[in-house]
mmCIF file of C-alpha atoms in Angstrom:
data_model
loop_
_atom_site.group_PDB
_atom_site.id
_atom_site.type_symbol
_atom_site.label_atom_id
_atom_site.label_comp_id
_atom_site.label_asym_id
_atom_site.label_seq_id
_atom_site.Cartn_x
_atom_site.Cartn_y
_atom_site.Cartn_z
ATOM 1 C CA ASP A 416 -0.036 4.862 -20.297
ATOM 2 C CA THR A 417 -0.805 5.409 -16.755
ATOM 3 C CA ALA A 418 -2.475 2.429 -15.124
ATOM 4 C CA VAL A 419 -3.981 4.195 -12.093
ATOM 5 C CA SER A 420 -3.938 7.963 -12.201
ATOM 6 C CA GLN A 421 -4.682 10.433 -9.405
ATOM 7 C CA THR A 422 -5.279 14.099 -9.535
ATOM 8 C CA PRO A 423 -4.064 16.438 -8.183
ATOM 9 C CA LYS A 424 -0.651 15.342 -7.209
ATOM 10 C CA TYR A 425 -0.291 17.997 -4.697
ATOM 11 C CA LEU A 426 -3.155 19.726 -2.758
ATOM 12 C CA VAL A 427 -2.671 22.752 -0.190
ATOM 13 C CA THR A 428 -5.890 24.044 1.231
ATOM 14 C CA GLN A 429 -7.169 25.849 4.327
ATOM 15 C CA MET A 430 -8.912 24.245 7.167
ATOM 16 C CA GLY A 431 -12.691 23.993 6.768
ATOM 17 C CA ASN A 432 -12.553 23.837 2.881
ATOM 18 C CA ASP A 433 -13.983 21.010 0.897
ATOM 19 C CA LYS A 434 -11.906 19.322 -1.752
ATOM 20 C CA SER A 435 -11.957 16.472 -4.120
ATOM 21 C CA ILE A 436 -9.424 14.099 -5.170
ATOM 22 C CA LYS A 437 -10.017 12.024 -8.559
ATOM 23 C CA CYS A 438 -8.848 8.620 -9.430
ATOM 24 C CA GLU A 439 -9.096 6.622 -12.629
ATOM 25 C CA GLN A 440 -7.848 3.281 -13.667
ATOM 26 C CA ASN A 441 -7.628 1.858 -17.171
ATOM 27 C CA LEU A 442 -6.733 -1.649 -16.285
ATOM 28 C CA GLY A 443 -10.274 -2.935 -16.399
ATOM 29 C CA HIS A 444 -10.067 -3.760 -12.753
ATOM 30 C CA ASP A 445 -13.345 -4.196 -10.873
ATOM 31 C CA THR A 446 -12.172 -3.235 -7.284
ATOM 32 C CA MET A 447 -10.854 0.131 -6.259
ATOM 33 C CA TYR A 448 -9.474 1.432 -3.066
ATOM 34 C CA TRP A 449 -8.355 4.419 -1.154
ATOM 35 C CA TYR A 450 -5.561 4.232 1.194
ATOM 36 C CA LYS A 451 -4.251 6.832 3.564
ATOM 37 C CA GLN A 452 -0.560 7.089 4.484
ATOM 38 C CA ASP A 453 -0.049 9.286 7.541
ATOM 39 C CA SER A 454 2.787 11.045 9.249
ATOM 40 C CA LYS A 455 3.782 7.616 10.845
ATOM 41 C CA LYS A 456 3.827 6.255 7.371
ATOM 42 C CA PHE A 457 1.235 3.515 7.868
ATOM 43 C CA LEU A 458 -0.833 2.628 4.878
ATOM 44 C CA LYS A 459 -4.279 2.189 6.039
ATOM 45 C CA ILE A 460 -7.335 1.374 3.971
ATOM 46 C CA MET A 461 -10.149 3.749 4.024
ATOM 47 C CA PHE A 462 -12.734 2.594 1.482
ATOM 48 C CA SER A 463 -13.050 -0.191 -1.116
ATOM 49 C CA TYR A 464 -15.541 -0.299 -4.046
ATOM 50 C CA ASN A 465 -16.132 -3.500 -6.038
ATOM 51 C CA ASN A 466 -18.160 -2.641 -9.518
ATOM 52 C CA LYS A 467 -19.268 0.658 -7.941
ATOM 53 C CA GLU A 468 -20.509 -0.829 -4.844
ATOM 54 C CA LEU A 469 -19.215 0.029 -1.355
ATOM 55 C CA ILE A 470 -17.513 -3.071 0.326
ATOM 56 C CA ILE A 471 -15.144 -1.647 2.753
ATOM 57 C CA ASN A 472 -15.568 1.385 4.921
ATOM 58 C CA GLU A 473 -13.068 1.608 7.794
ATOM 59 C CA THR A 474 -13.372 3.805 10.664
ATOM 60 C CA VAL A 475 -13.190 7.126 8.686
ATOM 61 C CA PRO A 476 -14.904 10.343 9.551
ATOM 62 C CA ASN A 477 -18.082 10.812 7.567
ATOM 63 C CA ARG A 478 -16.569 14.038 6.230
ATOM 64 C CA PHE A 479 -14.877 11.573 3.726
ATOM 65 C CA SER A 480 -17.283 10.446 0.958
ATOM 66 C CA PRO A 481 -16.245 8.111 -1.670
ATOM 67 C CA LYS A 482 -17.954 8.252 -5.045
ATOM 68 C CA SER A 483 -17.656 5.559 -7.816
ATOM 69 C CA PRO A 484 -19.530 6.750 -10.898
ATOM 70 C CA ASP A 485 -18.453 3.584 -12.777
ATOM 71 C CA LYS A 486 -15.729 0.954 -12.130
ATOM 72 C CA ALA A 487 -13.009 2.809 -13.572
ATOM 73 C CA HIS A 488 -13.326 5.848 -11.363
ATOM 74 C CA LEU A 489 -13.252 6.222 -7.619
ATOM 75 C CA ASN A 490 -13.344 9.878 -6.277
ATOM 76 C CA LEU A 491 -12.725 10.950 -2.783
ATOM 77 C CA HIS A 492 -14.627 13.994 -1.443
ATOM 78 C CA ILE A 493 -13.644 15.611 1.930
ATOM 79 C CA ASN A 494 -15.750 18.134 3.711
ATOM 80 C CA SER A 495 -14.487 20.600 6.465
ATOM 81 C CA LEU A 496 -10.906 19.680 5.997
ATOM 82 C CA GLU A 497 -8.965 19.544 9.267
ATOM 83 C CA LEU A 498 -5.283 19.629 10.032
ATOM 84 C CA GLY A 499 -5.003 15.860 10.797
ATOM 85 C CA ASP A 500 -6.411 15.037 7.344
ATOM 86 C CA SER A 501 -2.835 16.252 5.950
ATOM 87 C CA ALA A 502 -1.530 12.862 4.525
ATOM 88 C CA VAL A 503 -0.850 11.222 1.380
ATOM 89 C CA TYR A 504 -3.721 9.408 -0.099
ATOM 90 C CA PHE A 505 -3.254 6.580 -2.660
ATOM 91 C CA CYS A 506 -5.796 5.164 -4.901
ATOM 92 C CA ALA A 507 -5.475 1.456 -5.820
ATOM 93 C CA SER A 508 -7.180 -0.984 -7.969
ATOM 94 C CA SER A 509 -7.234 -4.759 -8.388
ATOM 95 C CA GLN A 510 -9.224 -7.399 -10.255
ATOM 96 C CA GLY A 511 -11.405 -8.863 -7.560
ATOM 97 C CA GLN A 512 -10.813 -8.379 -3.876
ATOM 98 C CA TRP A 513 -8.148 -11.308 -3.748
ATOM 99 C CA SER A 514 -5.506 -10.153 -5.971
ATOM 100 C CA GLY A 515 -2.419 -7.611 -5.835
ATOM 101 C CA TYR A 516 -3.052 -3.979 -6.119
ATOM 102 C CA THR A 517 -1.789 -1.491 -8.569
ATOM 103 C CA PHE A 518 -1.214 1.907 -6.966
ATOM 104 C CA GLY A 519 -1.668 5.253 -8.130
ATOM 105 C CA SER A 520 1.240 7.878 -7.384
ATOM 106 C CA GLY A 521 -0.589 9.396 -4.619
ATOM 107 C CA THR A 522 -1.997 12.796 -3.617
ATOM 108 C CA ARG A 523 -0.207 14.619 -0.866
ATOM 109 C CA LEU A 524 -2.792 16.780 0.911
ATOM 110 C CA THR A 525 -1.647 19.605 3.106
ATOM 111 C CA VAL A 526 -4.187 21.376 5.417
ATOM 112 C CA VAL A 527 -2.947 24.688 6.831
ATOM 113 C CA ASP B 811 -3.005 -2.760 16.877
ATOM 114 C CA GLN B 812 -0.388 -3.474 14.243
ATOM 115 C CA GLN B 813 -1.196 -6.826 12.367
ATOM 116 C CA VAL B 814 1.735 -6.502 10.135
ATOM 117 C CA LYS B 815 5.140 -5.241 11.752
ATOM 118 C CA GLN B 816 8.253 -4.079 10.190
ATOM 119 C CA ASN B 817 10.533 -3.409 13.086
ATOM 120 C CA SER B 818 13.336 -1.909 11.278
ATOM 121 C CA PRO B 819 12.568 1.556 9.879
ATOM 122 C CA SER B 820 15.869 1.709 7.772
ATOM 123 C CA LEU B 821 18.610 -0.640 6.450
ATOM 124 C CA SER B 822 21.937 0.255 4.910
ATOM 125 C CA VAL B 823 23.728 -2.343 2.686
ATOM 126 C CA GLN B 824 26.867 -2.129 0.369
ATOM 127 C CA GLU B 825 26.270 -2.731 -3.306
ATOM 128 C CA GLY B 826 26.778 -6.421 -4.221
ATOM 129 C CA ARG B 827 25.902 -7.613 -0.664
ATOM 130 C CA ILE B 828 22.624 -9.340 0.401
ATOM 131 C CA SER B 829 19.702 -7.114 1.822
ATOM 132 C CA ILE B 830 17.425 -8.852 4.259
ATOM 133 C CA LEU B 831 14.126 -7.019 5.021
ATOM 134 C CA ASN B 832 12.050 -8.715 7.756
ATOM 135 C CA CYS B 833 8.216 -8.659 8.426
ATOM 136 C CA ASP B 834 6.267 -10.261 11.321
ATOM 137 C CA TYR B 835 2.478 -10.608 11.401
ATOM 138 C CA THR B 836 0.112 -11.411 14.115
ATOM 139 C CA ASN B 837 -2.836 -13.032 12.284
ATOM 140 C CA SER B 838 -2.444 -16.802 11.490
ATOM 141 C CA MET B 839 -5.496 -16.349 9.100
ATOM 142 C CA PHE B 840 -3.488 -14.412 6.746
ATOM 143 C CA ASP B 841 -2.964 -16.372 3.573
ATOM 144 C CA TYR B 842 -1.126 -14.325 1.065
ATOM 145 C CA PHE B 843 1.922 -12.151 1.507
ATOM 146 C CA LEU B 844 3.104 -9.340 -0.685
ATOM 147 C CA TRP B 845 6.272 -7.061 -0.830
ATOM 148 C CA TYR B 846 5.840 -3.576 -2.414
ATOM 149 C CA LYS B 847 8.595 -1.219 -3.255
ATOM 150 C CA LYS B 848 8.076 2.318 -3.171
ATOM 151 C CA TYR B 849 10.311 5.251 -4.576
ATOM 152 C CA PRO B 850 9.722 8.970 -3.290
ATOM 153 C CA ALA B 851 6.699 10.582 -4.867
ATOM 154 C CA GLU B 852 5.437 7.536 -6.270
ATOM 155 C CA GLY B 853 3.030 4.866 -5.492
ATOM 156 C CA PRO B 854 4.062 1.618 -4.089
ATOM 157 C CA THR B 855 4.690 -0.941 -7.049
ATOM 158 C CA PHE B 856 4.256 -4.829 -6.691
ATOM 159 C CA LEU B 857 7.514 -6.881 -6.115
ATOM 160 C CA ILE B 858 7.154 -10.362 -5.059
ATOM 161 C CA SER B 859 4.351 -12.504 -3.255
ATOM 162 C CA ILE B 860 4.065 -15.806 -1.469
ATOM 163 C CA SER B 861 1.092 -17.811 -0.845
ATOM 164 C CA SER B 862 0.816 -19.261 2.741
ATOM 165 C CA ILE B 863 1.041 -22.751 1.202
ATOM 166 C CA LYS B 864 4.750 -22.157 0.245
ATOM 167 C CA ASP B 865 7.843 -21.277 2.100
ATOM 168 C CA LYS B 866 9.709 -19.783 -0.539
ATOM 169 C CA ASN B 867 9.323 -17.978 -3.753
ATOM 170 C CA GLU B 868 12.084 -16.653 -5.860
ATOM 171 C CA ASP B 869 12.124 -13.968 -8.736
ATOM 172 C CA GLY B 870 15.485 -13.098 -10.092
ATOM 173 C CA ARG B 871 17.301 -11.338 -7.416
ATOM 174 C CA PHE B 872 14.400 -11.353 -5.015
ATOM 175 C CA THR B 873 13.450 -14.164 -2.744
ATOM 176 C CA VAL B 874 10.683 -14.123 -0.146
ATOM 177 C CA PHE B 875 10.723 -16.788 2.767
ATOM 178 C CA LEU B 876 7.682 -17.428 4.805
ATOM 179 C CA ASN B 877 8.005 -18.987 8.177
ATOM 180 C CA LYS B 878 4.299 -19.729 9.262
ATOM 181 C CA SER B 879 5.057 -21.116 12.687
ATOM 182 C CA ALA B 880 6.894 -18.040 13.500
ATOM 183 C CA LYS B 881 4.633 -15.815 11.571
ATOM 184 C CA HIS B 882 7.546 -14.163 9.866
ATOM 185 C CA LEU B 883 8.543 -13.355 6.283
ATOM 186 C CA SER B 884 11.765 -11.878 4.963
ATOM 187 C CA LEU B 885 12.554 -10.429 1.550
ATOM 188 C CA HIS B 886 16.296 -11.232 0.438
ATOM 189 C CA ILE B 887 17.705 -9.186 -2.371
ATOM 190 C CA VAL B 888 20.959 -10.701 -3.839
ATOM 191 C CA PRO B 889 23.107 -9.009 -5.142
ATOM 192 C CA SER B 890 21.876 -5.575 -3.876
ATOM 193 C CA GLN B 891 22.104 -2.512 -6.238
ATOM 194 C CA PRO B 892 21.848 1.140 -5.834
ATOM 195 C CA GLY B 893 18.581 1.115 -7.886
ATOM 196 C CA ASP B 894 17.157 -0.993 -5.175
ATOM 197 C CA SER B 895 17.283 1.863 -2.623
ATOM 198 C CA ALA B 896 13.509 2.640 -1.718
ATOM 199 C CA VAL B 897 10.925 2.088 0.960
ATOM 200 C CA TYR B 898 9.988 -1.640 1.121
ATOM 201 C CA PHE B 899 6.351 -2.598 2.516
ATOM 202 C CA CYS B 900 5.253 -5.980 3.567
ATOM 203 C CA ALA B 901 1.670 -6.593 3.248
ATOM 204 C CA ALA B 902 -0.637 -9.417 4.222
ATOM 205 C CA ARG B 903 -3.941 -10.266 2.672
ATOM 206 C CA GLY B 904 -6.599 -10.939 5.331
ATOM 207 C CA GLY B 905 -8.616 -7.911 6.126
ATOM 208 C CA SER B 906 -12.410 -8.224 6.707
ATOM 209 C CA GLN B 907 -12.896 -8.165 2.912
ATOM 210 C CA GLY B 908 -9.535 -9.572 1.624
ATOM 211 C CA ASN B 909 -8.011 -6.279 1.711
ATOM 212 C CA LEU B 910 -4.165 -5.863 2.265
ATOM 213 C CA ILE B 911 -2.922 -4.649 5.466
ATOM 214 C CA PHE B 912 0.365 -3.018 5.257
ATOM 215 C CA GLY B 913 3.312 -2.686 7.453
ATOM 216 C CA LYS B 914 5.192 0.697 8.206
ATOM 217 C CA GLY B 915 7.915 0.076 5.568
ATOM 218 C CA THR B 916 11.592 -0.161 5.723
ATOM 219 C CA LYS B 917 13.792 2.195 3.916
ATOM 220 C CA LEU B 918 16.803 0.383 2.254
ATOM 221 C CA SER B 919 19.742 2.354 1.151
ATOM 222 C CA VAL B 920 22.323 0.470 -0.946
ATOM 223 C CA LYS B 921 25.455 2.226 -1.159
ATOM 224 C CA PRO B 922 27.780 2.073 -4.110
#
């Protein structure tokens, strides 16, 4: 049973396209996150949702739009993809904002 | 600005010896620290944590030490095993909404 699952695992797409990454957790956690790991290997937070409500929106281009239809899902939609968007995107969840995270296995996005 | 720093990108250790991974942070308001372990093509998995009110936490072969005055923590793995070979991320809780801030990671290689 996968606790935090992301799809797809790999995504190769052309510049200018629009794509979505899906994330689902079956842990009953109420908080979900998107992190980006760039080429320098930093894991940086992008967004956080608590019970479907956006609580963190770091300095991320507005081409990135998270959507949380319910507290078990947090999807990431990216418009007009750019080369610099190439990275590994990790979804994570936690119970409350003040506990450890469980991560998904990541989505490697390559923009060509 | 890096609030959590792991200055050694890699570390190589012989099986059976001690592995010491280091982490420095800049914000004295951080109150909780975690270590995550990451294998290739997988998400980070929680390893061990320590609250700022403690200076040591032990779990089997893994011990985390916290030196608040130096804003430094370290992870000791004794004895090291080849299966410990992975990237280790140090994280601190203290973002604007209690989110985790990660270091760049240290790649540990344990040689048989």
